[in-house]
């Protein structure tokens, strides 16, 4: 190794590494939004370490290019580059700030939503930037051993910083210290309906008229069911109820309970004792066809999400939280409780349980646009 070894890699290697880092950050960032089980925790670690490495890479890059930016020399291409630099810095800063317990009140959204928003804009701006300025690094430069050492150093520093941050948060006792592995912080556990009411995008229906409401079980089942609120074992003290099934014998469904943790991607979690009925009991009553594989839960608003049949059986359709009837904001008369799934999958104001063979892809759109039509 040359004695004057400099940690900073050549310009094109920095640029190429930034591109790789953004791809990794985008992939892990999006994956993290659907990761709710501890086994998916590594996704958050990779995201954090890549983010910290990006801080170093971006600092090198900005130091190198800053002299090019003077108000006189600002053409469209450079304005684009400046915007990219600002948005990327913003995405990194909001991420770091979140980890150290930062908060921001943006109406229905918070700091983590801002981080996600900025993070999604970066790849778009970067694509434009690359069209204007892209140049491949030479292969010898990429394969150079000193550059490999530099990568190792940058990633190692990122990993160390990520580890150290946990200790720092704990020692300083910042609000960041009580984060789950998903980054979410506790809010309103065991407090009945007193925890945040969140809509992912714009869903905000009028309260559901319980007298007109029915829960319908449809699709690939032997017997479709339509249950009124009165036909559910949801009142206080009721433990089971008979569900009529056309010309088959009535099925009985018992009241069921489950303790489960709702973890919203906007950065909070809340753990409660939920009461309602097991989806499995409902499915037993309806008798899914042989080829049934998915169960879709649909809201009165059109918002919907599917779970694989086996997992759905173990989910709960809740009418109560910590012993109290569910409030309208939390999805009355009935909401899905899907343990291990992120909050946006816990469909509120459920009115239909549809058994399907294949997953309906429309739901991937519906969770974003539901409620936007007013
Ligand atoms: N119908 C419907 N269900 C929904 C949502 C929504 O916008 N519409 N938001 C989801 C999101 S993002 C979360 S985090 C949880 C929040 O539940 P809560 O408002 O009871 O806390 O509900 C989920 N269920
Ligand atoms: Mo959410």
JSON list of N, CA, C and O and ligand atoms in Angstrom, two decimals, residues 195-201 203 262 264 268 299 301 303 329-330 335 343-344 346-349, ligand 1:
[
{"chain": "A", "resi": 195, "resn": "UNK", "atom": "N", "xyz": [-55.15, 5.48, 20.68]},
{"chain": "A", "resi": 195, "resn": "UNK", "atom": "CA", "xyz": [-53.86, 5.41, 19.98]},
{"chain": "A", "resi": 195, "resn": "UNK", "atom": "C", "xyz": [-54.09, 6.07, 18.62]},
{"chain": "A", "resi": 195, "resn": "UNK", "atom": "O", "xyz": [-55.23, 6.36, 18.27]},
{"chain": "A", "resi": 196, "resn": "UNK", "atom": "N", "xyz": [-53.02, 6.38, 17.88]},
{"chain": "A", "resi": 196, "resn": "UNK", "atom": "CA", "xyz": [-53.18, 7.20, 16.68]},
{"chain": "A", "resi": 196, "resn": "UNK", "atom": "C", "xyz": [-54.16, 6.59, 15.66]},
{"chain": "A", "resi": 196, "resn": "UNK", "atom": "O", "xyz": [-54.18, 5.39, 15.47]},
{"chain": "A", "resi": 197, "resn": "UNK", "atom": "N", "xyz": [-54.95, 7.45, 15.06]},
{"chain": "A", "resi": 197, "resn": "UNK", "atom": "CA", "xyz": [-55.80, 7.05, 13.94]},
{"chain": "A", "resi": 197, "resn": "UNK", "atom": "C", "xyz": [-55.06, 7.45, 12.67]},
{"chain": "A", "resi": 197, "resn": "UNK", "atom": "O", "xyz": [-54.66, 8.60, 12.52]},
{"chain": "A", "resi": 198, "resn": "UNK", "atom": "N", "xyz": [-54.85, 6.49, 11.81]},
{"chain": "A", "resi": 198, "resn": "UNK", "atom": "CA", "xyz": [-54.05, 6.77, 10.62]},
{"chain": "A", "resi": 198, "resn": "UNK", "atom": "C", "xyz": [-54.72, 6.26, 9.37]},
{"chain": "A", "resi": 198, "resn": "UNK", "atom": "O", "xyz": [-55.23, 5.15, 9.35]},
{"chain": "A", "resi": 199, "resn": "UNK", "atom": "N", "xyz": [-54.72, 7.06, 8.34]},
{"chain": "A", "resi": 199, "resn": "UNK", "atom": "CA", "xyz": [-55.05, 6.55, 7.02]},
{"chain": "A", "resi": 199, "resn": "UNK", "atom": "C", "xyz": [-53.79, 6.66, 6.19]},
{"chain": "A", "resi": 199, "resn": "UNK", "atom": "O", "xyz": [-53.07, 7.65, 6.23]},
{"chain": "A", "resi": 200, "resn": "UNK", "atom": "N", "xyz": [-53.54, 5.63, 5.43]},
{"chain": "A", "resi": 200, "resn": "UNK", "atom": "CA", "xyz": [-52.31, 5.55, 4.65]},
{"chain": "A", "resi": 200, "resn": "UNK", "atom": "C", "xyz": [-52.25, 6.71, 3.67]},
{"chain": "A", "resi": 200, "resn": "UNK", "atom": "O", "xyz": [-51.27, 7.43, 3.61]},
{"chain": "A", "resi": 201, "resn": "UNK", "atom": "N", "xyz": [-53.35, 6.93, 2.93]},
{"chain": "A", "resi": 201, "resn": "UNK", "atom": "CA", "xyz": [-53.37, 8.06, 2.03]},
{"chain": "A", "resi": 201, "resn": "UNK", "atom": "C", "xyz": [-54.57, 8.97, 2.35]},
{"chain": "A", "resi": 201, "resn": "UNK", "atom": "O", "xyz": [-54.41, 9.94, 3.08]},
{"chain": "A", "resi": 203, "resn": "UNK", "atom": "N", "xyz": [-58.10, 7.71, 2.94]},
{"chain": "A", "resi": 203, "resn": "UNK", "atom": "CA", "xyz": [-59.34, 7.06, 3.35]},
{"chain": "A", "resi": 203, "resn": "UNK", "atom": "C", "xyz": [-59.91, 7.71, 4.60]},
{"chain": "A", "resi": 203, "resn": "UNK", "atom": "O", "xyz": [-59.27, 7.74, 5.63]},
{"chain": "A", "resi": 262, "resn": "UNK", "atom": "N", "xyz": [-49.78, -3.41, 16.25]},
{"chain": "A", "resi": 262, "resn": "UNK", "atom": "CA", "xyz": [-49.97, -2.69, 14.99]},
{"chain": "A", "resi": 262, "resn": "UNK", "atom": "C", "xyz": [-48.76, -1.78, 14.79]},
{"chain": "A", "resi": 262, "resn": "UNK", "atom": "O", "xyz": [-48.48, -0.94, 15.64]},
{"chain": "A", "resi": 264, "resn": "UNK", "atom": "N", "xyz": [-47.26, 0.88, 12.27]},
{"chain": "A", "resi": 264, "resn": "UNK", "atom": "CA", "xyz": [-47.53, 1.72, 11.09]},
{"chain": "A", "resi": 264, "resn": "UNK", "atom": "C", "xyz": [-46.22, 2.18, 10.46]},
{"chain": "A", "resi": 264, "resn": "UNK", "atom": "O", "xyz": [-45.27, 2.54, 11.15]},
{"chain": "A", "resi": 268, "resn": "UNK", "atom": "N", "xyz": [-44.96, 4.59, 14.16]},
{"chain": "A", "resi": 268, "resn": "UNK", "atom": "CA", "xyz": [-45.37, 4.30, 15.54]},
{"chain": "A", "resi": 268, "resn": "UNK", "atom": "C", "xyz": [-45.92, 2.88, 15.60]},
{"chain": "A", "resi": 268, "resn": "UNK", "atom": "O", "xyz": [-46.32, 2.31, 14.58]},
{"chain": "A", "resi": 299, "resn": "UNK", "atom": "N", "xyz": [-62.66, -3.14, 2.53]},
{"chain": "A", "resi": 299, "resn": "UNK", "atom": "CA", "xyz": [-63.29, -2.09, 3.33]},
{"chain": "A", "resi": 299, "resn": "UNK", "atom": "C", "xyz": [-64.49, -1.51, 2.60]},
{"chain": "A", "resi": 299, "resn": "UNK", "atom": "O", "xyz": [-64.60, -1.62, 1.37]},
{"chain": "A", "resi": 301, "resn": "UNK", "atom": "N", "xyz": [-64.73, 1.32, 1.88]},
{"chain": "A", "resi": 301, "resn": "UNK", "atom": "CA", "xyz": [-64.17, 2.37, 1.03]},
{"chain": "A", "resi": 301, "resn": "UNK", "atom": "C", "xyz": [-63.53, 1.83, -0.24]},
{"chain": "A", "resi": 301, "resn": "UNK", "atom": "O", "xyz": [-63.11, 2.60, -1.11]},
{"chain": "A", "resi": 303, "resn": "UNK", "atom": "N", "xyz": [-60.75, 0.08, -0.10]},
{"chain": "A", "resi": 303, "resn": "UNK", "atom": "CA", "xyz": [-59.40, -0.29, 0.37]},
{"chain": "A", "resi": 303, "resn": "UNK", "atom": "C", "xyz": [-59.42, -1.80, 0.63]},
{"chain": "A", "resi": 303, "resn": "UNK", "atom": "O", "xyz": [-60.36, -2.32, 1.23]},
{"chain": "A", "resi": 329, "resn": "UNK", "atom": "N", "xyz": [-62.86, 5.68, 14.02]},
{"chain": "A", "resi": 329, "resn": "UNK", "atom": "CA", "xyz": [-61.54, 5.95, 13.45]},
{"chain": "A", "resi": 329, "resn": "UNK", "atom": "C", "xyz": [-60.69, 4.70, 13.34]},
{"chain": "A", "resi": 329, "resn": "UNK", "atom": "O", "xyz": [-59.86, 4.59, 12.44]},
{"chain": "A", "resi": 330, "resn": "UNK", "atom": "N", "xyz": [-60.89, 3.78, 14.26]},
{"chain": "A", "resi": 330, "resn": "UNK", "atom": "CA", "xyz": [-60.09, 2.56, 14.24]},
{"chain": "A", "resi": 330, "resn": "UNK", "atom": "C", "xyz": [-60.75, 1.44, 13.43]},
{"chain": "A", "resi": 330, "resn": "UNK", "atom": "O", "xyz": [-60.28, 0.31, 13.45]},
{"chain": "A", "resi": 335, "resn": "UNK", "atom": "N", "xyz": [-62.45, -4.49, 11.97]},
{"chain": "A", "resi": 335, "resn": "UNK", "atom": "CA", "xyz": [-61.18, -4.28, 11.28]},
{"chain": "A", "resi": 335, "resn": "UNK", "atom": "C", "xyz": [-60.35, -5.54, 11.35]},
{"chain": "A", "resi": 335, "resn": "UNK", "atom": "O", "xyz": [-60.49, -6.35, 12.25]},
{"chain": "A", "resi": 343, "resn": "UNK", "atom": "N", "xyz": [-49.03, -2.06, 9.58]},
{"chain": "A", "resi": 343, "resn": "UNK", "atom": "CA", "xyz": [-50.35, -1.47, 9.84]},
{"chain": "A", "resi": 343, "resn": "UNK", "atom": "C", "xyz": [-51.22, -1.29, 8.61]},
{"chain": "A", "resi": 343, "resn": "UNK", "atom": "O", "xyz": [-52.42, -1.50, 8.66]},
{"chain": "A", "resi": 344, "resn": "UNK", "atom": "N", "xyz": [-50.60, -0.92, 7.48]},
{"chain": "A", "resi": 344, "resn": "UNK", "atom": "CA", "xyz": [-51.43, -0.60, 6.30]},
{"chain": "A", "resi": 344, "resn": "UNK", "atom": "C", "xyz": [-52.18, -1.83, 5.79]},
{"chain": "A", "resi": 344, "resn": "UNK", "atom": "O", "xyz": [-53.12, -1.72, 5.02]},
{"chain": "A", "resi": 346, "resn": "UNK", "atom": "N", "xyz": [-53.75, -3.86, 7.87]},
{"chain": "A", "resi": 346, "resn": "UNK", "atom": "CA", "xyz": [-54.83, -4.12, 8.84]},
{"chain": "A", "resi": 346, "resn": "UNK", "atom": "C", "xyz": [-56.08, -3.35, 8.40]},
{"chain": "A", "resi": 346, "resn": "UNK", "atom": "O", "xyz": [-56.45, -2.34, 9.02]},
{"chain": "A", "resi": 347, "resn": "UNK", "atom": "N", "xyz": [-56.74, -3.82, 7.38]},
{"chain": "A", "resi": 347, "resn": "UNK", "atom": "CA", "xyz": [-57.88, -3.12, 6.76]},
{"chain": "A", "resi": 347, "resn": "UNK", "atom": "C", "xyz": [-58.94, -2.73, 7.79]},
{"chain": "A", "resi": 347, "resn": "UNK", "atom": "O", "xyz": [-59.36, -3.56, 8.60]},
{"chain": "A", "resi": 348, "resn": "UNK", "atom": "N", "xyz": [-59.38, -1.47, 7.72]},
{"chain": "A", "resi": 348, "resn": "UNK", "atom": "CA", "xyz": [-60.43, -0.98, 8.62]},
{"chain": "A", "resi": 348, "resn": "UNK", "atom": "C", "xyz": [-61.77, -0.98, 7.89]},
{"chain": "A", "resi": 348, "resn": "UNK", "atom": "O", "xyz": [-61.83, -0.99, 6.69]},
{"chain": "A", "resi": 349, "resn": "UNK", "atom": "N", "xyz": [-62.85, -0.94, 8.64]},
{"chain": "A", "resi": 349, "resn": "UNK", "atom": "CA", "xyz": [-64.23, -0.88, 8.11]},
{"chain": "A", "resi": 349, "resn": "UNK", "atom": "C", "xyz": [-64.48, -2.03, 7.13]},
{"chain": "A", "resi": 349, "resn": "UNK", "atom": "O", "xyz": [-65.02, -1.83, 6.03]},
{"chain": "B", "resi": 1, "resn": "LIG", "atom": "N1", "xyz": [-59.84, 1.06, 4.96]},
{"chain": "B", "resi": 1, "resn": "LIG", "atom": "C1", "xyz": [-58.63, 1.46, 5.42]},
{"chain": "B", "resi": 1, "resn": "LIG", "atom": "N2", "xyz": [-57.97, 0.67, 6.28]},
{"chain": "B", "resi": 1, "resn": "LIG", "atom": "C2", "xyz": [-56.76, 1.06, 6.76]},
{"chain": "B", "resi": 1, "resn": "LIG", "atom": "C3", "xyz": [-56.16, 2.28, 6.36]},
{"chain": "B", "resi": 1, "resn": "LIG", "atom": "C4", "xyz": [-56.87, 3.07, 5.42]},
{"chain": "B", "resi": 1, "resn": "LIG", "atom": "O1", "xyz": [-56.40, 4.14, 5.00]},
{"chain": "B", "resi": 1, "resn": "LIG", "atom": "N3", "xyz": [-58.10, 2.63, 4.97]},
{"chain": "B", "resi": 1, "resn": "LIG", "atom": "N4", "xyz": [-54.94, 2.66, 6.86]},
{"chain": "B", "resi": 1, "resn": "LIG", "atom": "C5", "xyz": [-54.08, 1.58, 7.30]},
{"chain": "B", "resi": 1, "resn": "LIG", "atom": "C6", "xyz": [-52.90, 2.06, 8.00]},
{"chain": "B", "resi": 1, "resn": "LIG", "atom": "S1", "xyz": [-51.69, 2.81, 7.08]},
{"chain": "B", "resi": 1, "resn": "LIG", "atom": "C7", "xyz": [-52.69, 1.79, 9.31]},
{"chain": "B", "resi": 1, "resn": "LIG", "atom": "S2", "xyz": [-51.20, 2.12, 10.05]},
{"chain": "B", "resi": 1, "resn": "LIG", "atom": "C8", "xyz": [-53.76, 1.26, 10.16]},
{"chain": "B", "resi": 1, "resn": "LIG", "atom": "C9", "xyz": [-53.99, 2.26, 11.25]},
{"chain": "B", "resi": 1, "resn": "LIG", "atom": "O2", "xyz": [-55.01, 1.85, 12.09]},
{"chain": "B", "resi": 1, "resn": "LIG", "atom": "P1", "xyz": [-55.58, 2.84, 13.15]},
{"chain": "B", "resi": 1, "resn": "LIG", "atom": "O3", "xyz": [-56.05, 4.08, 12.44]},
{"chain": "B", "resi": 1, "resn": "LIG", "atom": "O4", "xyz": [-56.64, 2.10, 13.86]},
{"chain": "B", "resi": 1, "resn": "LIG", "atom": "O5", "xyz": [-54.44, 3.19, 14.06]},
{"chain": "B", "resi": 1, "resn": "LIG", "atom": "O6", "xyz": [-54.96, 1.04, 9.46]},
{"chain": "B", "resi": 1, "resn": "LIG", "atom": "C10", "xyz": [-54.80, 0.54, 8.15]},
{"chain": "B", "resi": 1, "resn": "LIG", "atom": "N5", "xyz": [-56.12, 0.25, 7.62]}
]
